[in-house]
Short mmCIF file of C-alpha atoms and ligand atoms in Angstrom, two decimals:
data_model
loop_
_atom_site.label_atom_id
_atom_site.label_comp_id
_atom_site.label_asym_id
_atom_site.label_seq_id
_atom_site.Cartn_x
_atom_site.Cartn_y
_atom_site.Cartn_z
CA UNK A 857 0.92 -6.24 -9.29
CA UNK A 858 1.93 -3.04 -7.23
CA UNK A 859 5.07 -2.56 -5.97
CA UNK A 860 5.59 -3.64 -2.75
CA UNK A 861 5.90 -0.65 -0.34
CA UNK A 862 7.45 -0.37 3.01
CA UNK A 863 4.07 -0.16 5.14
CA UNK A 864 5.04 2.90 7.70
CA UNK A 865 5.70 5.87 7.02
CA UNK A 866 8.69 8.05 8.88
CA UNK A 867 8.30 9.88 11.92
CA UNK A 868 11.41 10.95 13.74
CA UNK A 869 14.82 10.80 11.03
CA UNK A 870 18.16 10.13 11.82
CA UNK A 871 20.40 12.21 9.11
CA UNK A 872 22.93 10.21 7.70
CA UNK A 873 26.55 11.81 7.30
CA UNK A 874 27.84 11.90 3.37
CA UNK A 875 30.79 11.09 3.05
CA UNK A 876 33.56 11.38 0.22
CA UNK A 877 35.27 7.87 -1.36
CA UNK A 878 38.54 9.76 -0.69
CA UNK A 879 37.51 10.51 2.91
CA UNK A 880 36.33 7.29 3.73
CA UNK A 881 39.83 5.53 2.71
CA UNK A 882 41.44 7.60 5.10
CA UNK A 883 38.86 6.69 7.97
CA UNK A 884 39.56 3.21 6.51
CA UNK A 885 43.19 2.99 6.40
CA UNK A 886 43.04 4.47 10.12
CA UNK A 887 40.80 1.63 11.20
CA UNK A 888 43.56 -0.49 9.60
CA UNK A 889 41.03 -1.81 7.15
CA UNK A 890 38.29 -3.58 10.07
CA UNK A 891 35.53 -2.49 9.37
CA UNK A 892 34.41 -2.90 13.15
CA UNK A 893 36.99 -0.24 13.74
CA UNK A 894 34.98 2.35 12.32
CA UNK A 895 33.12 4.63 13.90
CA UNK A 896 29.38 4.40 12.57
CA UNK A 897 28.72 8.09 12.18
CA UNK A 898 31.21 8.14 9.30
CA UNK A 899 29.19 4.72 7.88
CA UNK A 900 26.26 5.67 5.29
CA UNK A 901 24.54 2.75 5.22
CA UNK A 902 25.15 -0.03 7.91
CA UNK A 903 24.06 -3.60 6.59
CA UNK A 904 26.95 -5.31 10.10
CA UNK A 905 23.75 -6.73 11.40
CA UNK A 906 20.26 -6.89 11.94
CA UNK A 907 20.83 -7.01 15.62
CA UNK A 908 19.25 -4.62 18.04
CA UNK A 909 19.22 -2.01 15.08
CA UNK A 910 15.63 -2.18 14.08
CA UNK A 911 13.40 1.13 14.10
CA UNK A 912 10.88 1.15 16.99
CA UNK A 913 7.41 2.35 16.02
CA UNK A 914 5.12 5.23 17.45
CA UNK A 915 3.06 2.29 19.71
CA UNK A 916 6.46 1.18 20.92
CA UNK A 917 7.87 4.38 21.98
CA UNK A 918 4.60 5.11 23.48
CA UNK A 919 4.78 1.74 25.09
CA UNK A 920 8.26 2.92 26.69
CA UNK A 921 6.70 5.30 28.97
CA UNK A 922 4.46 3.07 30.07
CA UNK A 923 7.07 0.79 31.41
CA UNK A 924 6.75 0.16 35.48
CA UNK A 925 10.24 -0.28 36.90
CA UNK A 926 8.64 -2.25 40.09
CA UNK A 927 11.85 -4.92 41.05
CA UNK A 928 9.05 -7.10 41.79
CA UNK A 929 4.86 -7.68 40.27
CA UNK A 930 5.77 -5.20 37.66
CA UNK A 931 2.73 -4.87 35.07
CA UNK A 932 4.85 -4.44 32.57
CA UNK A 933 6.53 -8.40 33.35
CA UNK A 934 2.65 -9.49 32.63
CA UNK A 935 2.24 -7.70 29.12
CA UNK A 936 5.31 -9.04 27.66
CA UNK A 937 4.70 -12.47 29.25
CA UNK A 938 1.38 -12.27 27.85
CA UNK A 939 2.34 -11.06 24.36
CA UNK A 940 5.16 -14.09 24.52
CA UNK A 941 2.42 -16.71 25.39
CA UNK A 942 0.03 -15.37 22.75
CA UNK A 943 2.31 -16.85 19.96
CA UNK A 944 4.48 -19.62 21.86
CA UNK A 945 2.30 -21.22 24.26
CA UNK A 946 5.06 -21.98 26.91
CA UNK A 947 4.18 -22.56 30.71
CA UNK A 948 7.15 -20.60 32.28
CA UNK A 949 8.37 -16.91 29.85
CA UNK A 950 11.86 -15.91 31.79
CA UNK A 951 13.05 -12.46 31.00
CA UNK A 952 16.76 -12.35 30.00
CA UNK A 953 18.88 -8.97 28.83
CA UNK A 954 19.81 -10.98 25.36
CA UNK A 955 19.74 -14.55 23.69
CA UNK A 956 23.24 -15.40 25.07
CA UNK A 957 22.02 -15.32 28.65
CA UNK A 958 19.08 -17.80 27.83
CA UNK A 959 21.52 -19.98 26.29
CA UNK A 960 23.86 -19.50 29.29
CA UNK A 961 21.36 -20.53 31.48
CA UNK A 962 19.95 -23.07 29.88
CA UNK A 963 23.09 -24.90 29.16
CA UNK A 964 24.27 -24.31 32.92
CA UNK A 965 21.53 -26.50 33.78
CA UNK A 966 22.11 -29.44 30.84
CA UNK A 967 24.75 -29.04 29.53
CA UNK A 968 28.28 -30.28 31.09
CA UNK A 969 31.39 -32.42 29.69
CA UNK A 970 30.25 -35.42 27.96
CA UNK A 971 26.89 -33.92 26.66
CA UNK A 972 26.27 -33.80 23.02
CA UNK A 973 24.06 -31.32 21.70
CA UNK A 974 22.50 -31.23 18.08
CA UNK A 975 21.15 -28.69 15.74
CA UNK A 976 20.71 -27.65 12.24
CA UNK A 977 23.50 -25.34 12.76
CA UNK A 978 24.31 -23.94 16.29
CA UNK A 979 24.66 -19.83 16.04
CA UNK A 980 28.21 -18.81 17.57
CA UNK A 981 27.13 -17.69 21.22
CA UNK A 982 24.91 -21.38 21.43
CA UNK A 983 27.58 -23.13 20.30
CA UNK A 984 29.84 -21.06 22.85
CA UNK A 985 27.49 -21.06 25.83
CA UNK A 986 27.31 -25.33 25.08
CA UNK A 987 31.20 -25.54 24.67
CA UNK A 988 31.56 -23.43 27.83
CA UNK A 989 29.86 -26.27 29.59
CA UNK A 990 32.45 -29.17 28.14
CA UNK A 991 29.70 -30.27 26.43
CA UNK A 992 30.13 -30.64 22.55
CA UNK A 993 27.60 -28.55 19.62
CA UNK A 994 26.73 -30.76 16.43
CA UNK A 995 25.70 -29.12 13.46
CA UNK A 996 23.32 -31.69 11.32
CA UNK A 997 22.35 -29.50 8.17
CA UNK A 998 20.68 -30.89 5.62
CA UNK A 999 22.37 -31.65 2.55
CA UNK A 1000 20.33 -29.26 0.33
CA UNK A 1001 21.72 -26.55 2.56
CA UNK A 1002 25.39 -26.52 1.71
CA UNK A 1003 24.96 -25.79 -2.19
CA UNK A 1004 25.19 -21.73 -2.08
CA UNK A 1005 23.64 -21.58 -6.04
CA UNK A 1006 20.61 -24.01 -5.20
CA UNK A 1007 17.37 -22.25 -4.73
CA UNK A 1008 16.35 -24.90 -2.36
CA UNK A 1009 12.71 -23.50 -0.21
CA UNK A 1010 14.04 -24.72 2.88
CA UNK A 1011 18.01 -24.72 3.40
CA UNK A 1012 17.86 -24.33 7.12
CA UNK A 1013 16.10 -27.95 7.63
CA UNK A 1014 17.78 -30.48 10.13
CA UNK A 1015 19.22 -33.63 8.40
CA UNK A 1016 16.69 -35.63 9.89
CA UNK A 1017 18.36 -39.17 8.83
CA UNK A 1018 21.95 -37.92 10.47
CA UNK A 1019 19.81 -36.80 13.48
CA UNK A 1020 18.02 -40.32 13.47
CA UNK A 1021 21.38 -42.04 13.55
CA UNK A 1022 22.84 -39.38 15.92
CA UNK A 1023 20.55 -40.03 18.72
CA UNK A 1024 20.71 -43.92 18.15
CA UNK A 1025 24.70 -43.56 18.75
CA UNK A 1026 24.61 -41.15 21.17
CA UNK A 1027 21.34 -41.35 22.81
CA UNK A 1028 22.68 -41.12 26.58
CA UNK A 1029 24.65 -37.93 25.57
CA UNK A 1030 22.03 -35.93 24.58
CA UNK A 1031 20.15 -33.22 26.91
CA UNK A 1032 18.16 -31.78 24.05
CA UNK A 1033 17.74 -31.48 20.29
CA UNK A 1034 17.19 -27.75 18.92
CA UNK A 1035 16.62 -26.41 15.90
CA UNK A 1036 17.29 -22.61 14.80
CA UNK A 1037 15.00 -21.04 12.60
CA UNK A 1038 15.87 -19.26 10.72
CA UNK A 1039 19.29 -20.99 10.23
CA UNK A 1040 21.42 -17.73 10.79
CA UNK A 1041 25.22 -19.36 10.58
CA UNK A 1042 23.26 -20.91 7.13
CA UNK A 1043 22.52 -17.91 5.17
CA UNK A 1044 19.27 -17.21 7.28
CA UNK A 1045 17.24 -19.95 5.36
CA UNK A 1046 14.11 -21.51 7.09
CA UNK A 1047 13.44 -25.00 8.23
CA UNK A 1048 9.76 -26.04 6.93
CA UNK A 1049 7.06 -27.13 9.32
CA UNK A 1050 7.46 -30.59 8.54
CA UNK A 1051 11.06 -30.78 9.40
CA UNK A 1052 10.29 -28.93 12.79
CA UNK A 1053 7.72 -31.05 13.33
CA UNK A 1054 9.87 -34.26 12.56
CA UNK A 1055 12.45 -33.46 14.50
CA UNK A 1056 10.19 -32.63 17.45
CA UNK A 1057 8.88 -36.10 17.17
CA UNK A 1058 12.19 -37.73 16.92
CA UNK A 1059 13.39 -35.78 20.07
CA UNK A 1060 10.50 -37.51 21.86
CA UNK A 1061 10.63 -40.73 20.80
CA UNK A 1062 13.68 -40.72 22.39
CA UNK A 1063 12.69 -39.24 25.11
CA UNK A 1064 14.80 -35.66 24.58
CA UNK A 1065 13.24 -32.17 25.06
CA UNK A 1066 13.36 -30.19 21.72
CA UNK A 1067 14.18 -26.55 22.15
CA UNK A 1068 13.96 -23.87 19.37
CA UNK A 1069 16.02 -21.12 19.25
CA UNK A 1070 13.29 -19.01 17.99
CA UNK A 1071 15.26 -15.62 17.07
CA UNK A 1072 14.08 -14.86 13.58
CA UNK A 1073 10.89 -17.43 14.15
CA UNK A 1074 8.03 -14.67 12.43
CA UNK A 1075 10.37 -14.74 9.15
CA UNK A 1076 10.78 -17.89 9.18
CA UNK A 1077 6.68 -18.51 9.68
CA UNK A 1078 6.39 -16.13 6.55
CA UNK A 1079 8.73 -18.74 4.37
CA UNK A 1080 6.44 -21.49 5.73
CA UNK A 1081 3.39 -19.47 4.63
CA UNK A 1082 4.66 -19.14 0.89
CA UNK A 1083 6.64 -21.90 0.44
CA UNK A 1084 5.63 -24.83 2.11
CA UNK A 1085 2.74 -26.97 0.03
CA UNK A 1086 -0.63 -26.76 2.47
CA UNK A 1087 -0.10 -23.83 4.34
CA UNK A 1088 -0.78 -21.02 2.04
CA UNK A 1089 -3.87 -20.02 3.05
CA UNK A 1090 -3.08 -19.73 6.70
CA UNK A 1091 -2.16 -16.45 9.00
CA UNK A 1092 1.28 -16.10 10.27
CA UNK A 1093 0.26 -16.44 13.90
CA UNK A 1094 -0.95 -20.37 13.06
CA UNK A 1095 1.94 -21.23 11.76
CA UNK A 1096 3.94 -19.63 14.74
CA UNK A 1097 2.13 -20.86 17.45
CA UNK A 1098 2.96 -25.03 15.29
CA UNK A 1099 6.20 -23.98 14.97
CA UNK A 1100 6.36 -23.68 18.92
CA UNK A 1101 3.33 -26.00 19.82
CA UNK A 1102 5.59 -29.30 19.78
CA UNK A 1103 8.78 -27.72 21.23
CA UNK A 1104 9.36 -27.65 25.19
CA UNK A 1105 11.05 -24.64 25.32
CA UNK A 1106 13.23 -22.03 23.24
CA UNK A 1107 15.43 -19.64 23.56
CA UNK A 1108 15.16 -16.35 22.32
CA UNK A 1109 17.01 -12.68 21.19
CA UNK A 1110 14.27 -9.79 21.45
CA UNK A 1111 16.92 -7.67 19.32
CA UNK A 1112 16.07 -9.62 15.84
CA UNK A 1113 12.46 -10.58 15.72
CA UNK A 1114 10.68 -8.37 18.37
CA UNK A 1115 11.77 -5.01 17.02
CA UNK A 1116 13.43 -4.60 20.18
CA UNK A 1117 17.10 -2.99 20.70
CA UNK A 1118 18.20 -5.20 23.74
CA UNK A 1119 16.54 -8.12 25.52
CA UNK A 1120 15.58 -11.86 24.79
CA UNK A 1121 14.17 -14.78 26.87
CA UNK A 1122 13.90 -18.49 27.98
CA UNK A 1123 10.52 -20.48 27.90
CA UNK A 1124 10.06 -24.17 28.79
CA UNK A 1125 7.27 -26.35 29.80
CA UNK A 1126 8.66 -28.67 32.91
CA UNK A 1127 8.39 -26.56 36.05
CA UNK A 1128 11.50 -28.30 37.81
CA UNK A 1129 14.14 -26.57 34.84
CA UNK A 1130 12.29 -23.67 34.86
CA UNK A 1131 12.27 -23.69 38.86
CA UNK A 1132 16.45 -24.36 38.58
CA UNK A 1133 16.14 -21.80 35.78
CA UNK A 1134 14.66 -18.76 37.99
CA UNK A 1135 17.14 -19.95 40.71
CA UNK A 1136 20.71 -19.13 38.17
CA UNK A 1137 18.66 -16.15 36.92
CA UNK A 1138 18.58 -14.11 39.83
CA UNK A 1139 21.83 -15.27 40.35
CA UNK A 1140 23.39 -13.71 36.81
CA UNK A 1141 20.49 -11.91 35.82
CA UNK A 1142 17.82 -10.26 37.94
CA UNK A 1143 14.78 -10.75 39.53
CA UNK A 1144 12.25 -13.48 37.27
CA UNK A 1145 10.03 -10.49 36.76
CA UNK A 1146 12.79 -7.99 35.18
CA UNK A 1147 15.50 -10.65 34.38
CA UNK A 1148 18.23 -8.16 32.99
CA UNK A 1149 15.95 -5.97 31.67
CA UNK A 1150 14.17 -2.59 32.26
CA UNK A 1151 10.36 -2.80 33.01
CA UNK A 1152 10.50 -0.07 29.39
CA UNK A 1153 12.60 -2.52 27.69
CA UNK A 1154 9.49 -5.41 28.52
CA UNK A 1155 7.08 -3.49 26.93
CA UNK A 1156 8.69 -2.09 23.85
CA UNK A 1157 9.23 -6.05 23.25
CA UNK A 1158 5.51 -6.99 23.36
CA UNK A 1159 4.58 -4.10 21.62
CA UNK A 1160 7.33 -5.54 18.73
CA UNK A 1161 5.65 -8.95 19.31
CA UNK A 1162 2.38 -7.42 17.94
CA UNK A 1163 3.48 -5.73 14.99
CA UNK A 1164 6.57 -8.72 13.71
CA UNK A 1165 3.75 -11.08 12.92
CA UNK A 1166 2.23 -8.37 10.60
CA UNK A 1167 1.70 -10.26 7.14
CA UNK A 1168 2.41 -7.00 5.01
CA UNK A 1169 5.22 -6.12 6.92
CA UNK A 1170 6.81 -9.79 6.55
CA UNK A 1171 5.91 -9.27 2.78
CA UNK A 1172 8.12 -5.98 2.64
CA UNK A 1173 10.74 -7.39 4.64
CA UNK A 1174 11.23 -10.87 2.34
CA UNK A 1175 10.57 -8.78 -0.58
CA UNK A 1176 13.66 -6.13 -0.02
CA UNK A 1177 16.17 -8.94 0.45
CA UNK A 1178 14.38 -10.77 -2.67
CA UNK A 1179 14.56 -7.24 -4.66
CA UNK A 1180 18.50 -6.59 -3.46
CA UNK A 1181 18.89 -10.36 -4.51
CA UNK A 1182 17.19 -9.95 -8.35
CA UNK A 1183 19.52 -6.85 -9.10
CA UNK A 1184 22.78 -8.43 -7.57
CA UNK A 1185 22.35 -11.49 -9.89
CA UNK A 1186 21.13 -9.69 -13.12
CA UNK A 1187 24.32 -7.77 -12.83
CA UNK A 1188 25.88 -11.22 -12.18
CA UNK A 1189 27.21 -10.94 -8.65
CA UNK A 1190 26.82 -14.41 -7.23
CA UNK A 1191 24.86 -14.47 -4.51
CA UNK A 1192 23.73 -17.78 -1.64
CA UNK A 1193 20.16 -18.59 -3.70
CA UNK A 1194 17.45 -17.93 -2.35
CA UNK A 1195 17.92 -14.67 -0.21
CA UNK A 1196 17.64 -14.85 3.16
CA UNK A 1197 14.81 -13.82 6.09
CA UNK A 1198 17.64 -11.16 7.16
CA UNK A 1199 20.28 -10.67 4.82
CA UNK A 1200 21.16 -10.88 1.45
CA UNK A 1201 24.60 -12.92 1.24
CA UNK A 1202 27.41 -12.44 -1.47
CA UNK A 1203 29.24 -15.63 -2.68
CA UNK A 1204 33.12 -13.06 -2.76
CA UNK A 1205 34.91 -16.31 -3.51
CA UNK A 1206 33.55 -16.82 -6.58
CA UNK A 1207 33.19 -13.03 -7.76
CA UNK A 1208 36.72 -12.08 -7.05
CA UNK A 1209 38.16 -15.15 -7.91
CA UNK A 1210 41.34 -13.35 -8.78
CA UNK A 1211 41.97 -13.03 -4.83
CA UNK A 1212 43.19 -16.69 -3.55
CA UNK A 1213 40.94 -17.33 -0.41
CA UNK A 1214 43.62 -16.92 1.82
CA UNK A 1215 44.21 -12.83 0.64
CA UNK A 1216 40.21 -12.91 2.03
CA UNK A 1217 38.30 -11.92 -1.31
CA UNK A 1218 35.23 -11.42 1.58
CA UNK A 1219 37.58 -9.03 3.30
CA UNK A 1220 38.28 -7.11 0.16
CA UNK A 1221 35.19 -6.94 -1.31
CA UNK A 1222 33.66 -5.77 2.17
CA UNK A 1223 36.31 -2.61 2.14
CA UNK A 1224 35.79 -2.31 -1.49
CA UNK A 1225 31.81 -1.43 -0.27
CA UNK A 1226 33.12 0.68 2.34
CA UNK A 1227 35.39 2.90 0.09
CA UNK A 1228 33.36 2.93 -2.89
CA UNK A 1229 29.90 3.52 -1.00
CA UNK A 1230 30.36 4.03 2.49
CA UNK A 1231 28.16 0.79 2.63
CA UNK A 1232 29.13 -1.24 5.61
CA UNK A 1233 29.44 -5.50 5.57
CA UNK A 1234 30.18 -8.31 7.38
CA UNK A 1235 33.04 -10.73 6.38
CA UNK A 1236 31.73 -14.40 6.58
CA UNK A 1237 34.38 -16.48 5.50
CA UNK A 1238 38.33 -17.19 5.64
CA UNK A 1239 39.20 -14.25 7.87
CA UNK A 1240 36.12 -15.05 10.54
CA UNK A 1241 36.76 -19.29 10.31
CA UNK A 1242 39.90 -19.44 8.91
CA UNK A 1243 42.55 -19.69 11.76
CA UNK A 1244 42.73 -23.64 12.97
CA UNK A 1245 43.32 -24.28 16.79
CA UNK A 1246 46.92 -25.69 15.81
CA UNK A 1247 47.85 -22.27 14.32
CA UNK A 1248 47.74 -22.73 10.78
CA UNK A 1249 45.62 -20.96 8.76
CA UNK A 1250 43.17 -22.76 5.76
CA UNK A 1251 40.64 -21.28 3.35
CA UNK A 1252 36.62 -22.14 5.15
CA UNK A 1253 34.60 -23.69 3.42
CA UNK A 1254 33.16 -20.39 1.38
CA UNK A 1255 34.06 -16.84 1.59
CA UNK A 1256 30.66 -14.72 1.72
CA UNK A 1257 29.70 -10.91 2.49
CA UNK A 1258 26.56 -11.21 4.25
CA UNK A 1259 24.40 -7.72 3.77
CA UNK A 1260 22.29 -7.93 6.88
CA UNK A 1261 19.39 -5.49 7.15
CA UNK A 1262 18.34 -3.73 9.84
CA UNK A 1263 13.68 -3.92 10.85
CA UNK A 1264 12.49 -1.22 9.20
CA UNK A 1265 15.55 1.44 8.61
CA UNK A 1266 16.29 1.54 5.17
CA UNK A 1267 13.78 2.25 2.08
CA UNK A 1268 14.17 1.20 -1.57
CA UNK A 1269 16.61 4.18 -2.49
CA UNK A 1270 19.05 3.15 -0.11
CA UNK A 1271 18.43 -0.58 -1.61
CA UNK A 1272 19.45 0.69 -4.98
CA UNK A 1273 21.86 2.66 -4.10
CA UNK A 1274 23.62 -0.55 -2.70
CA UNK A 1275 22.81 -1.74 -5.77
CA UNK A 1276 24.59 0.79 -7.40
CA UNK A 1277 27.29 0.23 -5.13
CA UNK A 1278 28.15 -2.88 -6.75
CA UNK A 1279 27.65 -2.30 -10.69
CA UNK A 1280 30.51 0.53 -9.86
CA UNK A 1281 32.30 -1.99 -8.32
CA UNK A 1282 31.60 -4.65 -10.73
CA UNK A 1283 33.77 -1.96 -13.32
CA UNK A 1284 36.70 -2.14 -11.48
CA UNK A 1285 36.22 -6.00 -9.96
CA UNK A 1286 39.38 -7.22 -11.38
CA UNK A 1287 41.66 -4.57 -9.94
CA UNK A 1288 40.94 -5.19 -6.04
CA UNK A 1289 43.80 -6.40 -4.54
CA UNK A 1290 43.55 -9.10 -1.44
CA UNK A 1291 44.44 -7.95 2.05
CA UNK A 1292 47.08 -9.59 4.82
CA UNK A 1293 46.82 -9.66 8.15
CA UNK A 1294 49.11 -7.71 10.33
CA UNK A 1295 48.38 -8.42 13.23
CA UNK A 1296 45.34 -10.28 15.07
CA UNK A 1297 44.20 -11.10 18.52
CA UNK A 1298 44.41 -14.58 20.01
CA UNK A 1299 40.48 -15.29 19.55
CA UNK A 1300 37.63 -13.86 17.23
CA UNK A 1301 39.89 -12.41 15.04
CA UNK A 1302 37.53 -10.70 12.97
CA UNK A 1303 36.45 -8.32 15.56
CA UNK A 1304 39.94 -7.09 16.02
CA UNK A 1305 42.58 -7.92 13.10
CA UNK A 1306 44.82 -5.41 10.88
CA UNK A 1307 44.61 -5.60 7.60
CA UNK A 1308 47.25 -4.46 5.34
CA UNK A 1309 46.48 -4.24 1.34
CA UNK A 1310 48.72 -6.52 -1.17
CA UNK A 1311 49.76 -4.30 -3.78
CA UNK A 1312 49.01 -4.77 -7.54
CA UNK A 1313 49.68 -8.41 -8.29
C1 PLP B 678 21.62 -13.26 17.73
C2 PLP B 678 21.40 -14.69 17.91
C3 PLP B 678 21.57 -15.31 19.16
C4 PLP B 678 22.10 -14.57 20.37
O1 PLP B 678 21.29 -13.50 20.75
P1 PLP B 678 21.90 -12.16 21.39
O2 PLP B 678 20.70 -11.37 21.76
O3 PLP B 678 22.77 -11.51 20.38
O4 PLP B 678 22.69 -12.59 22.60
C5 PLP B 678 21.28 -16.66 19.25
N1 PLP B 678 20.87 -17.37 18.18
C6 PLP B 678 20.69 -16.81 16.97
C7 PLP B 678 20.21 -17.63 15.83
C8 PLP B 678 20.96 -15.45 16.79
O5 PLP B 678 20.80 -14.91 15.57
#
């Protein structure tokens, strides 16, 4: 077998800025140790997120100049309405300028105090945009998805039997059931087409719309396709268009799985919501055939529709998180098994277990990647769930550094030389010292805190 290659080659570059490891303590010791303090130019490889950071191709730029900027009729409303429709056969496609303002309409509209909203874990702005409401956000996972070290196929599943018993408790509570695929907030592991499908049909029996929050829904398809028994043999686009076929409506972020850089939608099926829908749109948003987009912005997103559901792309993509994944473990960094759609995520608690979960061994290791190889992480773990609404502080329930990558940005040398990253690190793993926090904001902490180092224990 070859290896697998990224399938493009590179067009326009952006030149990355080398850095020393003495220059980037400064910048982080400046930045008071947040990482989201720094400024990117002085970050060599940037694995924050996979949001709105993908590489657009040749047919999308192209597909930018086409873009009409009509308020009204634009042509460029119809392509991406027709490149939505082509894999999620929805009757109403409404334009929004990210996921969060699907969510925020949608809940506007069902949500509301005493609603009760389940999922197989609720992403932070859906669970915001429900909580917003008064309503409340459940998270059913299944079981198999809360054991970091088992290589379950499909972690991001709903617990169908809680969901069962949920909606026999609760049944007048609940507007909708949704599922998230792939389960970001879960390590970005998929839900199989069976459990979609289940859940779908447990919605309706009683007699609750099931919405999908679709995000990363081509990676997830591409699990499906090699994981799940009977669907081997079938393209991409099949599986997509099941995964949406029983649903009646999603919501959706153009910036992860639609190559896009900014935008994301709402689609349902019953024409009064979407008619109330419209209505709060051009209220918060724009006119239904912009939204809060630019007509450019609408066709650089079904232009990315076309090319996410390409099989040997989806192979390149699951295979770099799988390849990051092989060489993390054989060099025994623990890592949530098995890799993601989007990111690879490192189990800190368990590596640096020298560093008690409240000195944030996530936190340390993610500065120890900065310093060491101006590699730049996200924190999932005590620092971002830690703080309780009473005040106190407790360890959550694991303390992970999720390496998200960007569509199409990095190649295989920058994948081993985060690699590389690590076995230096993996030298000097028992002399990182934990971090406390200075100061921090009254909300989101991560985004904002000060970080001081503890010395030498
Ligand atoms: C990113 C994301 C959202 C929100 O989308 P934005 O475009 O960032 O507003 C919602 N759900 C999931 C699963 C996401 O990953």
């Amino acid at each position: 077998m070859k290896t697998i290659i990224e399938p493009f080659r590179i067009k326009s570059v952006e030149p990355l800025r080398l850095t020393t490891e003495e220059e980037r303590k400064g910048l982080l010791r400046d930045a008071h140790y947040n990482l989201f303090g720094l400024s990117s130019d002085d970050v060599l490889i940037d694995l924050l997120t996979d949001s709105g950071t993908s590489a657009m191709s040749a047919k999308q730029w192209a597909a930018i100049m086409l873009g009409d900027e009509s308020y009204a009729g634009s042509p460029s409303f119809r392509r991406f309405e027709q490149a939505v429709r082509h894999l999620m056969p929805f009757r109403h496609i409404i334009p929004t300028h990210q996921g969060r303002a699907a969510e925020a309409i949608l809940f506007h509209l069902i949500g509301g105090p005493g609603r009760k909203i389940p999922s197989n874990t609720h992403f932070d702005t859906t669970r915001g945009n429900i909580e917003a409401t008064g309503a409340e956000a459940i998270d059913l996972p299944a079981p198999e998805g809360l054991d970091p070290a088992a290589p379950h196929p499909f972690k991001g599943n709903i617990d169908l039997t809680r969901l069962e018993a949920f909606l026999r408790e609760n049944g007048d509570a609940v507007p909708c059931v949704m599922i998230t695929v792939t389960n970001n907030a879960g390590g970005g592991q998929p839900a199989s087409l069976a459990n979609i499908r289940e859940a779908a049909e447990l919605a309706h029996r009683f007699g609750k719309r099931f919405i999908v929050d679709g995000c990363r829904f081509a990676e997830n398809a591409w699990f499906i396709k090699q994981r799940e028994p009977g669907q081997q043999g079938r393209p991409v686009v099949d599986i997509v268009r099941d995964m949406f076929a029983l649903a009646d409506g999603m919501t959706m972020s153009a910036k992860k799985d639609a190559f896009a850089n900014i935008g994301g939608w709402l689609a349902l099926n019953n024409d009064d919501l979407a008619e109330r829908a419209r209505t709060r749109l051009i209220q918060t948003e724009g006119f239904p055939t912009y939204g809060g987009l630019a007509g450019r912005d609408l066709d650089a997103i079904a232009q990315g529709l076309v090319e996410i559901v390409d099989e040997d792309y989806l192979a390149y993509r699951a295979r770099t998180n799988a390849y990051i994944g092989e060489r993390l473990a054989t060099l025994g960094v623990p890592i949530v098994q098995p890799t993601g759609g989007h990111a690879v995520f490192v189990d800190a608690r368990t590596w640096l277990s020298h560093i008690p979960p409240l000195e944030y061994p996530g936190q340390a290791l993610a500065c120890a990647l900065y310093e060491v190889g101006g590699i730049r992480a996200c924190e999932i773990g005590t620092v971002m769930f830690g703080r309780q609404p009473d005040g106190s502080e407790k360890p959550a329930k694991m303390d992970l550094v999720r390496l998200a990558m960007p569509r199409r940005v990095y190649t295989q040398s920058h994948a081993d030389y985060v690699v590389e990253t690590f076995a230096e690190i993996s030298g000097v793993r028992t002399s990182l010292r934990g971090y406390r926090i200075e100061w921090e904001p009254s909300a989101l902490r991560h985004f904002a805190a000060r970080y001081k180092p503890l010395g030498p224990g």
